[in-house]
Short mmCIF file of C-alpha atoms in Angstrom, two decimals:
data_model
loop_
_atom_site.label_atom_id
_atom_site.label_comp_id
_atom_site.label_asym_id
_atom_site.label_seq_id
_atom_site.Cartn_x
_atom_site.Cartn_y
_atom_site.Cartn_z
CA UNK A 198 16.67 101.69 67.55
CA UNK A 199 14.36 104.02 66.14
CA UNK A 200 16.10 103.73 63.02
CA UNK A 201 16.50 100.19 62.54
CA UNK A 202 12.50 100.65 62.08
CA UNK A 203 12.46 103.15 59.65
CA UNK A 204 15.37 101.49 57.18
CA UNK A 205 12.76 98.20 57.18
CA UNK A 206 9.81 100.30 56.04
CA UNK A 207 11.73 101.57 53.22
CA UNK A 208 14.04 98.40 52.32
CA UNK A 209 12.56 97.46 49.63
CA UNK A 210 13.61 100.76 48.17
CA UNK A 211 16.89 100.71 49.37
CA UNK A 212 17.51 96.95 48.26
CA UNK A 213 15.83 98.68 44.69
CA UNK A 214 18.92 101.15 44.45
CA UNK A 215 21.15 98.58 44.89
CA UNK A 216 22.02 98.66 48.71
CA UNK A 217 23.05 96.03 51.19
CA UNK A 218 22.28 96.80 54.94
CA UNK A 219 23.84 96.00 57.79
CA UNK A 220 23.48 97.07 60.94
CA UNK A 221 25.85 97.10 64.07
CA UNK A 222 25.35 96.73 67.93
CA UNK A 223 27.07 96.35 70.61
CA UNK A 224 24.51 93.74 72.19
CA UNK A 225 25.17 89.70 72.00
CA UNK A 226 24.17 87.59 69.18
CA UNK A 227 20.85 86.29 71.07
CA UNK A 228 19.95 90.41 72.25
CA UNK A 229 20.39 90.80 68.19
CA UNK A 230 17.95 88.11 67.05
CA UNK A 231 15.62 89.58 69.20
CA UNK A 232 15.48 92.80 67.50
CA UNK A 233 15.33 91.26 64.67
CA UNK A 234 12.45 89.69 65.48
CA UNK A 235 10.86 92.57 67.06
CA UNK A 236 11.00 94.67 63.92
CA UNK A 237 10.82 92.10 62.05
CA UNK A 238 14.20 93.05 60.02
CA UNK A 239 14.98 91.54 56.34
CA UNK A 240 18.55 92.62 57.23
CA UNK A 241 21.12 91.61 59.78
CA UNK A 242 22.93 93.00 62.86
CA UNK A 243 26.35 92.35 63.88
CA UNK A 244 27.30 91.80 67.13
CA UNK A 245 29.96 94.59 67.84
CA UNK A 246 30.26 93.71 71.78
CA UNK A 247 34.04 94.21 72.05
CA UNK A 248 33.66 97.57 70.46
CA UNK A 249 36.35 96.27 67.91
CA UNK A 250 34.51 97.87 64.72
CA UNK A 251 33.17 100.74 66.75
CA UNK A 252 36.76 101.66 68.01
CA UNK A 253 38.21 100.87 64.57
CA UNK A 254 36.08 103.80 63.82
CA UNK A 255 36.27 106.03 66.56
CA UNK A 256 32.59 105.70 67.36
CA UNK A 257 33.08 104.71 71.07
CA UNK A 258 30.84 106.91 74.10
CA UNK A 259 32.35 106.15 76.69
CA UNK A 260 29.80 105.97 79.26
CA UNK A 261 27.00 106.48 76.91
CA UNK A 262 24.64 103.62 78.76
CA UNK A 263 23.59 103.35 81.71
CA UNK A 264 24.26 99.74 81.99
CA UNK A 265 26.50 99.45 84.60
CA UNK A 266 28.74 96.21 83.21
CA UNK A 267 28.54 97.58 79.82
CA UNK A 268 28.92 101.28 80.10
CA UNK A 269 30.30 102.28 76.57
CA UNK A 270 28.66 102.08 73.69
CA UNK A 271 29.03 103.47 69.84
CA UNK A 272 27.23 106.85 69.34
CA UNK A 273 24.95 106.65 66.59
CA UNK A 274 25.89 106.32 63.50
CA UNK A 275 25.04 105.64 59.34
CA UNK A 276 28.10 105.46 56.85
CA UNK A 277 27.73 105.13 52.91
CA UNK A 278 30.35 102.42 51.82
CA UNK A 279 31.22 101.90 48.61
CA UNK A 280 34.31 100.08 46.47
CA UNK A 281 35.73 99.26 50.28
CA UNK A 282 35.49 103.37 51.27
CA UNK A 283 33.45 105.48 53.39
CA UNK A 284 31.95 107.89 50.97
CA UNK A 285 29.67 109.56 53.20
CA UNK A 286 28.31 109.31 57.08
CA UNK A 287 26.28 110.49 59.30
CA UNK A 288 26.69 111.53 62.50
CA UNK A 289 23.54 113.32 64.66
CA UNK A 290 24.83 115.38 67.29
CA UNK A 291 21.68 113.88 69.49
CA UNK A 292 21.18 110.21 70.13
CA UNK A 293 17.84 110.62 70.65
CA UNK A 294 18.31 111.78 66.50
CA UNK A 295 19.05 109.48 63.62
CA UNK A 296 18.78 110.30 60.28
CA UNK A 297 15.59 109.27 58.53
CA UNK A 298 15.31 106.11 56.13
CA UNK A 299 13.78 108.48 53.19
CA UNK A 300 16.86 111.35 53.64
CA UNK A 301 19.25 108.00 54.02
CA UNK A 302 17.56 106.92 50.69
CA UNK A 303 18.68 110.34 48.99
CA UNK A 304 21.89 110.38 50.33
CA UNK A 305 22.61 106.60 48.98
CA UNK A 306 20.95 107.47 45.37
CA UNK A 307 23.40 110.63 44.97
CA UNK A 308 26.67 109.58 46.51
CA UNK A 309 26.86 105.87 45.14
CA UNK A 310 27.28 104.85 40.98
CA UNK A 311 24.45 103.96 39.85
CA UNK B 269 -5.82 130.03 84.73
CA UNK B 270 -6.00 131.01 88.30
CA UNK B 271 -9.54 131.99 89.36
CA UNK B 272 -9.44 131.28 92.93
CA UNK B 273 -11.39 134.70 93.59
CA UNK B 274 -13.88 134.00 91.33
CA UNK B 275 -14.49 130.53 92.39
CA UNK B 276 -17.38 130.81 94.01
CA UNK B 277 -19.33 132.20 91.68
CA UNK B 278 -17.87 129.91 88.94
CA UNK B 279 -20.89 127.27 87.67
CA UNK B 280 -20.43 124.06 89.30
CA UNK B 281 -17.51 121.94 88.00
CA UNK B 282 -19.01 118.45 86.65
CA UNK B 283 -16.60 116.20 88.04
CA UNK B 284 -17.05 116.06 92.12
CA UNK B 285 -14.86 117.60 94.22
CA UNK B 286 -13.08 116.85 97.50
CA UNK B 287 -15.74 119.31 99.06
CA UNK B 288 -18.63 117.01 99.52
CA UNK B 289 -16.19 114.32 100.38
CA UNK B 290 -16.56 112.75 96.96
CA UNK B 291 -13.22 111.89 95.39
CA UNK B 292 -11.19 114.31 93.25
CA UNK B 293 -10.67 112.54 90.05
CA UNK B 294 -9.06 115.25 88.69
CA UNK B 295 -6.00 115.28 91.31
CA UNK B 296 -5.48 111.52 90.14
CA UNK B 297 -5.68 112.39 86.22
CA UNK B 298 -3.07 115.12 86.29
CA UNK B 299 0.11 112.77 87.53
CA UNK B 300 -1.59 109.04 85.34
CA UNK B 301 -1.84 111.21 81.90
CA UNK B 302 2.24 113.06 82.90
CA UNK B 303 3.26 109.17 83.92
CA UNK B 304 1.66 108.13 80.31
CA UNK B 305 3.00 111.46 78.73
CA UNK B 306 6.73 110.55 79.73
CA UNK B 307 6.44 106.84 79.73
CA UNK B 308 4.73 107.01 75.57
CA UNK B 309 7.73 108.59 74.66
CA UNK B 310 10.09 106.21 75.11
CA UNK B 311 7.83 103.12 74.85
CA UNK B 312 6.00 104.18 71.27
CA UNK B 313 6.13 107.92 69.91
CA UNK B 314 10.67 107.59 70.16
CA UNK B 315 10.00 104.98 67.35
CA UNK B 316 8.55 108.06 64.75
CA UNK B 317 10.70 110.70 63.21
CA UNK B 318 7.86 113.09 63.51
CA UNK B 319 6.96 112.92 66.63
CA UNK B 320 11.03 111.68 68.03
CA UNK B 321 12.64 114.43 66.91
CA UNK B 322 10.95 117.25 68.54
CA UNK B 323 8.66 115.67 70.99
CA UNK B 324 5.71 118.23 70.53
CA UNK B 325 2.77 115.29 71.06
CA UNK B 326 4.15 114.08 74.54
CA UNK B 327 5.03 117.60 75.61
CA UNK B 328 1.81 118.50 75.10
CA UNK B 329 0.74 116.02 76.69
CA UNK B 330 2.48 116.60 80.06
CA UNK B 331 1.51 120.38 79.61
CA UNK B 332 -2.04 119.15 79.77
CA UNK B 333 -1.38 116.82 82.61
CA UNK B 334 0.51 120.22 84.30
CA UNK B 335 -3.28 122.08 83.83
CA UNK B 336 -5.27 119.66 85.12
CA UNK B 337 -3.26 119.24 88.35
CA UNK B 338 -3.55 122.93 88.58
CA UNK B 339 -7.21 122.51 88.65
CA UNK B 340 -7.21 119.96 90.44
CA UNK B 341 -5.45 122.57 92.98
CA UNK B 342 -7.84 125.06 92.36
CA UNK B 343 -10.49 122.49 93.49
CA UNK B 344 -9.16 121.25 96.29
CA UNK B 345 -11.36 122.33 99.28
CA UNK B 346 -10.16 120.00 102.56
CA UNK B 347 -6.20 120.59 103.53
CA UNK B 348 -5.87 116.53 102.85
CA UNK B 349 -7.58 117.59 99.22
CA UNK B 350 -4.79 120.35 98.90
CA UNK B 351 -2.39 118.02 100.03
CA UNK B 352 -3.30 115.08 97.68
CA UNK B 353 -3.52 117.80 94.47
CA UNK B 354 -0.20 119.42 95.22
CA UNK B 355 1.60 116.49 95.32
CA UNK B 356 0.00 115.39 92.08
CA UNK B 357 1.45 118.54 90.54
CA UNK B 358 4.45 117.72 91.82
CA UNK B 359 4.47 114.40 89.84
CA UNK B 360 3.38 116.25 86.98
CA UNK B 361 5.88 119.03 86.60
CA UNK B 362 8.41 116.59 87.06
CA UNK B 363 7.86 114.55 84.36
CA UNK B 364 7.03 117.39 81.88
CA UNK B 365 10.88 118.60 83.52
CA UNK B 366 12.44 114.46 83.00
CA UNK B 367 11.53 114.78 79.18
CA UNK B 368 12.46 118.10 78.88
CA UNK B 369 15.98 117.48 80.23
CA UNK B 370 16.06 114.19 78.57
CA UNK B 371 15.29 115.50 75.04
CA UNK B 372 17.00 119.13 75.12
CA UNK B 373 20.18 118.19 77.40
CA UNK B 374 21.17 114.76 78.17
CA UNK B 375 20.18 113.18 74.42
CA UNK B 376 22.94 115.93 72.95
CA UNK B 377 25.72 114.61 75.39
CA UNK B 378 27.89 112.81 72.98
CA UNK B 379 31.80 112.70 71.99
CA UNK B 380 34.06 115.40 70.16
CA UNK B 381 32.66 114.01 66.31
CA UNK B 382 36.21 114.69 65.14
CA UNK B 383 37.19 111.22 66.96
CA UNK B 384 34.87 109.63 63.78
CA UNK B 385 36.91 108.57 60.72
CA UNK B 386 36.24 111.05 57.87
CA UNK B 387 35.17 110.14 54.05
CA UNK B 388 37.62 107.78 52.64
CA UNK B 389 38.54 105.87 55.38
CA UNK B 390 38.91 101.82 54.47
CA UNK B 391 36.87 99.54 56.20
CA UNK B 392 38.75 97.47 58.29
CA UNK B 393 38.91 94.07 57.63
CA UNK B 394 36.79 92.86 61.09
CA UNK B 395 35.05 89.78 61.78
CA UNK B 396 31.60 90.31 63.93
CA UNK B 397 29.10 87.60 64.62
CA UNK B 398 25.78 88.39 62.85
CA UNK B 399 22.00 87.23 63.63
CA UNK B 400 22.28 85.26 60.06
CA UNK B 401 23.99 82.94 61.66
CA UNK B 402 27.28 83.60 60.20
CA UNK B 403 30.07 85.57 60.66
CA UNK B 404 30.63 88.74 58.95
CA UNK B 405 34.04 90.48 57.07
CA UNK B 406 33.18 94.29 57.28
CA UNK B 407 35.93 94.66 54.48
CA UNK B 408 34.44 91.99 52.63
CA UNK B 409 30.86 92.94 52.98
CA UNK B 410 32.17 96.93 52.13
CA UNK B 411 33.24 95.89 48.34
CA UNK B 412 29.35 95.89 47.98
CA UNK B 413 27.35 99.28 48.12
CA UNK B 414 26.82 99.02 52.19
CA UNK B 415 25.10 101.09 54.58
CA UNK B 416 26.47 100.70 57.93
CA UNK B 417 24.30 101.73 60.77
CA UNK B 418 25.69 101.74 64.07
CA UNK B 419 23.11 101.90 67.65
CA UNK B 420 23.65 102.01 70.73
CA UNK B 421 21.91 98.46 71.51
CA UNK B 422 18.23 97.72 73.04
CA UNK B 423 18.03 99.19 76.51
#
């Protein structure tokens, strides 16, 4: 969740260039809000629990949790979307990994129309 | 680091050993600092890029909790002093060995990343609940400039 930290220190800047950010879990609604409310996020997170979106994607890790009732969950990932298309993504090869907010800045400021 | 055939001659230590009977406070700091050392990672220093990615601050840490159980060893004068020190080591080469197999093995077990839909893929039009209150159309909410991060939920 590391990352969900680091996008609200810089989303002022990334609302600047023009970005909307979502966010995507596979928690419930009510886990959600309290994340929110832990890092105090100006942006939302979707509650992914069926792993529809993360399938739709083929994001699923099977096994990747060590809950026990809810043992898959999506590997980490960040996608650039724009005009309905993934234009660019990111995917760390460690989950202990995610991009940074200031390289995820960069990346959004060259690969989207300004 | 070993002087064990020097010790005698060494100056006194300042902290009291288990010689005079006095406690060994150093056989109790070794294994608290390598319980803080492991537990900081997860709890605070994970949360920082510079000190998440390559955990340098907490493995130094738990490499200083590793030398002062060795002293604490070295110390040690009564068998139950020995005793109490070694296991203390013991606590503290483990966790230096639980981050160190956390962070350089079981963090890079993931998925074949060919599974992930390349550049270009369409959004599929998906309906998720979010914490706004409201529900939210991926495809809908993709025909503005998005960035979609997905996590593996709080844990």
């Amino acid at each position: 969740m590391s990352e969900l930290h680091g996008l609200q220190t810089k989303i002022t800047e990334f609302e600047a260039a023009g970005a909307r950010v979502i966010a995507v879990s596979p928690d419930t609604v009510e886990e959600n809000r309290g994340v929110v409310q832990r890092f105090d996020l100006d942006f939302p997170i979707l509650s992914d629990e069926n792993l529809e979106l993360t399938d739709a994607l083929g994001l699923r890790h099977e096994g990747g949790s060590p809950n026990r009732d809810k043992p898959d969950v999506p590997r980490p990932a960040t996608f650039i979307i724009e005009n309905g298309v993934i234009v660019w993504r990111d995917l760390t090869d460690n989950w202990r990994i995610r991009i940074k907010a200031e390289d995820l800045l960069t990346a959004f400021r060259e690969q989207t129309s300004s | 680091m070993s002087e064990s055939g020097s010790a005698e001659n060494a100056p006194q230590p300042p902290l009291p050993t288990s010689a005079s009977g006095t406690f060994n406070y150093l056989a109790w700091v070794g294994p608290v600092l390598a319980v803080f050392g492991l537990l900081s990672y997860f709890v605070y220093f994970s949360m920082w890029p510079v000190f998440r990615d390559f955990p340098w601050l907490n493995l130094l840490i738990l490499l200083g909790a590793v030398g002062v159980s060795v002293l604490a060893l070295g110390r040690a004068r009564s068998s139950l002093g020995r005793a109490g020190s070694g296991i203390g080591l013991f606590v503290s080469v483990s966790m230096l060995g639980l981050l160190c197999f956390y962070a350089f093995f079981l963090s890079y077990q993931l998925p074949d990343a060919g599974r992930v839909v390349d550049d270009g893929t369409r959004l599929p039009a998906i309906t998720l609940a979010s914490t706004d209150g409201e529900a939210i159309d991926i495809a809908d909410a993709a025909q503005d400039k998005l960035i979609l991060v997905f996590y593996r939920g709080h844990w």
